[in-house]
Amino acid sequence: MPDIVTVRTATSADLPRLHPVIERAYRGESARQGWTHEADLIQGQRTDLATLEAIVADPAQRLLIAEQDGATIGCVNLADKGDGLAYLGLLCIDPALQAAGAGRQLLAAAEAWARDELHADRIEMTVIDVRHRLIAWYERRGYVQTGERRDFVFPVEPPLFMTVLVKSLA
């Protein structure tokens, strides 16, 4: 049984502890300890404190922070897109703790928050289309590929594209 993960709304005070967790989970050598990284696809910083501050300050978004035994271990960003749609992004767990159930707990908390607080009846996300193992993980949790493919957020070589997945929360 995985340790219990506590999930709460992040504040500005949390961001200096959270930012390094995000970077470790997505980029660089430390990311390779886990299985959900982008380190082999994209170089450089994943996000910065100013971007995280903007998320925290935006009333249409919520940054949820995951803690375990008093330590910051991950996060997820939710955005209200209107018309019953929530967008889920920036889901990460510290790579040293991945594959132990914390990600599933954080995802479930995010879906509940989107349903209960945003009154969303569906949730959408995008995943880099070549990350088949990660897409399959989300599919096992009820997400369905829509068939839509979006451009990656910034140009990279070779070009990357985002697969859109959606899940009913009704």
PDB file of C-alpha atoms in Angstrom:
ATOM      1  CA  MET A   1       0.000   0.000   0.000  1.00  0.00           C
ATOM      2  CA  PRO A   2       1.530   3.360  -1.025  1.00  0.00           C
ATOM      3  CA  ASP A   3       2.028   6.035   1.594  1.00  0.00           C
ATOM      4  CA  ILE A   4      -0.810   8.534   1.803  1.00  0.00           C
ATOM      5  CA  VAL A   5      -0.342  11.641  -0.293  1.00  0.00           C
ATOM      6  CA  THR A   6      -1.788  14.913   0.997  1.00  0.00           C
ATOM      7  CA  VAL A   7      -3.015  17.246  -1.738  1.00  0.00           C
ATOM      8  CA  ARG A   8      -3.762  20.925  -1.195  1.00  0.00           C
ATOM      9  CA  THR A   9      -3.772  24.201  -3.095  1.00  0.00           C
ATOM     10  CA  ALA A  10      -0.256  25.549  -3.536  1.00  0.00           C
ATOM     11  CA  THR A  11       0.642  29.039  -2.385  1.00  0.00           C
ATOM     12  CA  SER A  12       3.468  31.335  -3.445  1.00  0.00           C
ATOM     13  CA  ALA A  13       5.380  30.219  -0.356  1.00  0.00           C
ATOM     14  CA  ASP A  14       5.388  26.626  -1.673  1.00  0.00           C
ATOM     15  CA  LEU A  15       6.925  27.446  -5.041  1.00  0.00           C
ATOM     16  CA  PRO A  16      10.645  27.530  -4.099  1.00  0.00           C
ATOM     17  CA  ARG A  17      10.296  23.943  -2.788  1.00  0.00           C
ATOM     18  CA  LEU A  18       8.044  22.796  -5.651  1.00  0.00           C
ATOM     19  CA  HIS A  19       9.993  24.192  -8.601  1.00  0.00           C
ATOM     20  CA  PRO A  20      13.021  21.865  -8.198  1.00  0.00           C
ATOM     21  CA  VAL A  21      10.680  18.851  -7.960  1.00  0.00           C
ATOM     22  CA  ILE A  22       9.108  19.798 -11.301  1.00  0.00           C
ATOM     23  CA  GLU A  23      12.510  20.199 -12.930  1.00  0.00           C
ATOM     24  CA  ARG A  24      13.750  16.853 -11.535  1.00  0.00           C
ATOM     25  CA  ALA A  25      10.618  15.110 -12.796  1.00  0.00           C
ATOM     26  CA  TYR A  26      10.761  16.405 -16.357  1.00  0.00           C
ATOM     27  CA  ARG A  27      14.343  17.286 -17.307  1.00  0.00           C
ATOM     28  CA  GLY A  28      17.958  16.303 -16.867  1.00  0.00           C
ATOM     29  CA  GLU A  29      19.674  13.218 -15.529  1.00  0.00           C
ATOM     30  CA  SER A  30      17.616  13.094 -12.333  1.00  0.00           C
ATOM     31  CA  ALA A  31      14.441  12.721 -14.404  1.00  0.00           C
ATOM     32  CA  ARG A  32      15.729   9.424 -15.773  1.00  0.00           C
ATOM     33  CA  GLN A  33      15.219   7.851 -12.320  1.00  0.00           C
ATOM     34  CA  GLY A  34      11.504   7.932 -13.100  1.00  0.00           C
ATOM     35  CA  TRP A  35       9.601   6.792 -16.151  1.00  0.00           C
ATOM     36  CA  THR A  36       7.508   9.880 -17.036  1.00  0.00           C
ATOM     37  CA  HIS A  37      10.300  12.292 -18.015  1.00  0.00           C
ATOM     38  CA  GLU A  38      10.880  14.285 -21.200  1.00  0.00           C
ATOM     39  CA  ALA A  39      14.655  14.339 -20.754  1.00  0.00           C
ATOM     40  CA  ASP A  40      15.339  12.400 -23.963  1.00  0.00           C
ATOM     41  CA  LEU A  41      13.079  14.685 -26.016  1.00  0.00           C
ATOM     42  CA  ILE A  42      13.540  18.227 -24.723  1.00  0.00           C
ATOM     43  CA  GLN A  43      16.452  20.045 -23.142  1.00  0.00           C
ATOM     44  CA  GLY A  44      16.453  23.044 -20.839  1.00  0.00           C
ATOM     45  CA  GLN A  45      14.216  24.245 -18.078  1.00  0.00           C
ATOM     46  CA  ARG A  46      10.615  22.930 -17.878  1.00  0.00           C
ATOM     47  CA  THR A  47       9.154  25.997 -16.158  1.00  0.00           C
ATOM     48  CA  ASP A  48      10.192  28.890 -13.966  1.00  0.00           C
ATOM     49  CA  LEU A  49       9.062  30.536 -10.758  1.00  0.00           C
ATOM     50  CA  ALA A  50       7.376  33.425 -12.606  1.00  0.00           C
ATOM     51  CA  THR A  51       5.188  31.003 -14.561  1.00  0.00           C
ATOM     52  CA  LEU A  52       4.273  29.132 -11.394  1.00  0.00           C
ATOM     53  CA  GLU A  53       3.492  32.444  -9.642  1.00  0.00           C
ATOM     54  CA  ALA A  54       1.178  33.376 -12.533  1.00  0.00           C
ATOM     55  CA  ILE A  55      -0.674  30.066 -12.175  1.00  0.00           C
ATOM     56  CA  VAL A  56      -1.107  30.578  -8.426  1.00  0.00           C
ATOM     57  CA  ALA A  57      -2.381  34.136  -9.004  1.00  0.00           C
ATOM     58  CA  ASP A  58      -4.847  33.211 -11.786  1.00  0.00           C
ATOM     59  CA  PRO A  59      -8.395  32.693 -10.421  1.00  0.00           C
ATOM     60  CA  ALA A  60      -9.222  30.389 -13.358  1.00  0.00           C
ATOM     61  CA  GLN A  61      -6.387  28.020 -12.422  1.00  0.00           C
ATOM     62  CA  ARG A  62      -5.320  25.996  -9.430  1.00  0.00           C
ATOM     63  CA  LEU A  63      -1.930  24.489  -8.704  1.00  0.00           C
ATOM     64  CA  LEU A  64      -2.320  21.519  -6.400  1.00  0.00           C
ATOM     65  CA  ILE A  65       0.723  20.405  -4.450  1.00  0.00           C
ATOM     66  CA  ALA A  66       1.327  16.835  -3.303  1.00  0.00           C
ATOM     67  CA  GLU A  67       3.069  16.185  -0.008  1.00  0.00           C
ATOM     68  CA  GLN A  68       4.119  12.965   1.667  1.00  0.00           C
ATOM     69  CA  ASP A  69       5.582  12.719   5.137  1.00  0.00           C
ATOM     70  CA  GLY A  70       6.024  16.513   5.165  1.00  0.00           C
ATOM     71  CA  ALA A  71       7.973  16.646   1.895  1.00  0.00           C
ATOM     72  CA  THR A  72       6.856  18.249  -1.368  1.00  0.00           C
ATOM     73  CA  ILE A  73       6.718  15.414  -3.902  1.00  0.00           C
ATOM     74  CA  GLY A  74       4.748  16.731  -6.881  1.00  0.00           C
ATOM     75  CA  CYS A  75       1.989  18.846  -8.326  1.00  0.00           C
ATOM     76  CA  VAL A  76      -0.731  19.185 -10.912  1.00  0.00           C
ATOM     77  CA  ASN A  77      -2.205  22.267 -12.574  1.00  0.00           C
ATOM     78  CA  LEU A  78      -5.929  22.567 -13.319  1.00  0.00           C
ATOM     79  CA  ALA A  79      -7.493  25.276 -15.453  1.00  0.00           C
ATOM     80  CA  ASP A  80     -11.151  26.091 -15.954  1.00  0.00           C
ATOM     81  CA  LYS A  81     -11.722  26.235 -19.715  1.00  0.00           C
ATOM     82  CA  GLY A  82     -15.455  26.926 -19.361  1.00  0.00           C
ATOM     83  CA  ASP A  83     -18.465  24.982 -20.577  1.00  0.00           C
ATOM     84  CA  GLY A  84     -17.759  22.153 -18.124  1.00  0.00           C
ATOM     85  CA  LEU A  85     -14.204  21.519 -19.347  1.00  0.00           C
ATOM     86  CA  ALA A  86     -11.138  21.447 -17.095  1.00  0.00           C
ATOM     87  CA  TYR A  87      -7.589  21.214 -18.423  1.00  0.00           C
ATOM     88  CA  LEU A  88      -5.041  19.135 -16.516  1.00  0.00           C
ATOM     89  CA  GLY A  89      -1.330  19.792 -16.911  1.00  0.00           C
ATOM     90  CA  LEU A  90       2.033  19.772 -15.158  1.00  0.00           C
ATOM     91  CA  LEU A  91       1.262  16.493 -13.373  1.00  0.00           C
ATOM     92  CA  CYS A  92       4.485  15.272 -11.836  1.00  0.00           C
ATOM     93  CA  ILE A  93       5.893  13.233  -8.994  1.00  0.00           C
ATOM     94  CA  ASP A  94       9.512  13.333  -7.865  1.00  0.00           C
ATOM     95  CA  PRO A  95      11.263  10.690 -10.023  1.00  0.00           C
ATOM     96  CA  ALA A  96      12.676   8.862  -6.986  1.00  0.00           C
ATOM     97  CA  LEU A  97       9.088   8.226  -5.819  1.00  0.00           C
ATOM     98  CA  GLN A  98       7.443   7.312  -9.114  1.00  0.00           C
ATOM     99  CA  ALA A  99       5.705   3.962  -9.659  1.00  0.00           C
ATOM    100  CA  ALA A 100       4.615   3.713  -6.002  1.00  0.00           C
ATOM    101  CA  GLY A 101       1.059   5.040  -6.382  1.00  0.00           C
ATOM    102  CA  ALA A 102       1.523   8.728  -5.587  1.00  0.00           C
ATOM    103  CA  GLY A 103       0.783   9.771  -9.175  1.00  0.00           C
ATOM    104  CA  ARG A 104      -2.479   7.827  -9.181  1.00  0.00           C
ATOM    105  CA  GLN A 105      -3.468   9.478  -5.893  1.00  0.00           C
ATOM    106  CA  LEU A 106      -2.608  12.949  -7.204  1.00  0.00           C
ATOM    107  CA  LEU A 107      -4.504  12.352 -10.456  1.00  0.00           C
ATOM    108  CA  ALA A 108      -7.587  11.167  -8.558  1.00  0.00           C
ATOM    109  CA  ALA A 109      -7.441  14.243  -6.303  1.00  0.00           C
ATOM    110  CA  ALA A 110      -7.135  16.523  -9.345  1.00  0.00           C
ATOM    111  CA  GLU A 111     -10.119  14.907 -11.043  1.00  0.00           C
ATOM    112  CA  ALA A 112     -12.198  15.235  -7.864  1.00  0.00           C
ATOM    113  CA  TRP A 113     -11.182  18.878  -7.514  1.00  0.00           C
ATOM    114  CA  ALA A 114     -12.085  19.589 -11.164  1.00  0.00           C
ATOM    115  CA  ARG A 115     -15.488  17.944 -10.697  1.00  0.00           C
ATOM    116  CA  ASP A 116     -16.310  19.386  -7.263  1.00  0.00           C
ATOM    117  CA  GLU A 117     -14.727  22.857  -7.415  1.00  0.00           C
ATOM    118  CA  LEU A 118     -14.770  23.697 -11.125  1.00  0.00           C
ATOM    119  CA  HIS A 119     -18.025  21.802 -11.716  1.00  0.00           C
ATOM    120  CA  ALA A 120     -16.385  20.213 -14.742  1.00  0.00           C
ATOM    121  CA  ASP A 121     -18.036  17.235 -16.381  1.00  0.00           C
ATOM    122  CA  ARG A 122     -14.932  16.380 -18.404  1.00  0.00           C
ATOM    123  CA  ILE A 123     -11.205  16.864 -18.153  1.00  0.00           C
ATOM    124  CA  GLU A 124      -8.706  17.267 -20.973  1.00  0.00           C
ATOM    125  CA  MET A 125      -4.950  16.906 -21.178  1.00  0.00           C
ATOM    126  CA  THR A 126      -2.212  16.734 -23.771  1.00  0.00           C
ATOM    127  CA  VAL A 127       0.730  14.344 -23.881  1.00  0.00           C
ATOM    128  CA  ILE A 128       3.667  14.368 -26.287  1.00  0.00           C
ATOM    129  CA  ASP A 129       2.500  11.918 -28.944  1.00  0.00           C
ATOM    130  CA  VAL A 130       5.660   9.764 -28.939  1.00  0.00           C
ATOM    131  CA  ARG A 131       5.267   9.004 -25.214  1.00  0.00           C
ATOM    132  CA  HIS A 132       3.217   5.861 -25.802  1.00  0.00           C
ATOM    133  CA  ARG A 133       3.823   4.371 -22.358  1.00  0.00           C
ATOM    134  CA  LEU A 134       2.536   7.519 -20.623  1.00  0.00           C
ATOM    135  CA  ILE A 135      -0.494   7.745 -22.936  1.00  0.00           C
ATOM    136  CA  ALA A 136      -1.282   4.104 -22.095  1.00  0.00           C
ATOM    137  CA  TRP A 137      -1.035   4.912 -18.358  1.00  0.00           C
ATOM    138  CA  TYR A 138      -3.674   7.626 -18.757  1.00  0.00           C
ATOM    139  CA  GLU A 139      -5.849   5.352 -20.885  1.00  0.00           C
ATOM    140  CA  ARG A 140      -5.827   2.774 -18.077  1.00  0.00           C
ATOM    141  CA  ARG A 141      -7.233   5.549 -15.870  1.00  0.00           C
ATOM    142  CA  GLY A 142     -10.144   6.268 -18.206  1.00  0.00           C
ATOM    143  CA  TYR A 143      -8.703   8.878 -20.553  1.00  0.00           C
ATOM    144  CA  VAL A 144      -9.504   8.472 -24.242  1.00  0.00           C
ATOM    145  CA  GLN A 145      -7.558   9.794 -27.203  1.00  0.00           C
ATOM    146  CA  THR A 146      -9.745  12.245 -29.121  1.00  0.00           C
ATOM    147  CA  GLY A 147      -7.865  11.920 -32.403  1.00  0.00           C
ATOM    148  CA  GLU A 148      -6.864  15.587 -32.162  1.00  0.00           C
ATOM    149  CA  ARG A 149      -3.185  16.441 -32.412  1.00  0.00           C
ATOM    150  CA  ARG A 150      -1.827  19.864 -31.483  1.00  0.00           C
ATOM    151  CA  ASP A 151       1.498  21.540 -32.153  1.00  0.00           C
ATOM    152  CA  PHE A 152       4.020  21.414 -29.334  1.00  0.00           C
ATOM    153  CA  VAL A 153       4.127  24.626 -27.274  1.00  0.00           C
ATOM    154  CA  PHE A 154       7.436  25.782 -28.777  1.00  0.00           C
ATOM    155  CA  PRO A 155       9.433  24.700 -31.839  1.00  0.00           C
ATOM    156  CA  VAL A 156      11.859  21.806 -31.355  1.00  0.00           C
ATOM    157  CA  GLU A 157      13.808  19.598 -33.731  1.00  0.00           C
ATOM    158  CA  PRO A 158      12.620  17.105 -34.605  1.00  0.00           C
ATOM    159  CA  PRO A 159       9.088  18.524 -34.333  1.00  0.00           C
ATOM    160  CA  LEU A 160       6.899  17.217 -31.520  1.00  0.00           C
ATOM    161  CA  PHE A 161       3.123  17.083 -31.351  1.00  0.00           C
ATOM    162  CA  MET A 162       0.623  16.729 -28.529  1.00  0.00           C
ATOM    163  CA  THR A 163      -2.050  14.027 -28.377  1.00  0.00           C
ATOM    164  CA  VAL A 164      -5.295  15.232 -26.787  1.00  0.00           C
ATOM    165  CA  LEU A 165      -6.939  12.954 -24.234  1.00  0.00           C
ATOM    166  CA  VAL A 166     -10.237  13.496 -22.436  1.00  0.00           C
ATOM    167  CA  LYS A 167     -12.073  11.822 -19.581  1.00  0.00           C
ATOM    168  CA  SER A 168     -15.682  12.147 -18.497  1.00  0.00           C
ATOM    169  CA  LEU A 169     -16.078  13.229 -14.889  1.00  0.00           C
ATOM    170  CA  ALA A 170     -19.866  12.806 -14.861  1.00  0.00           C
TER     171      ALA A 170
END
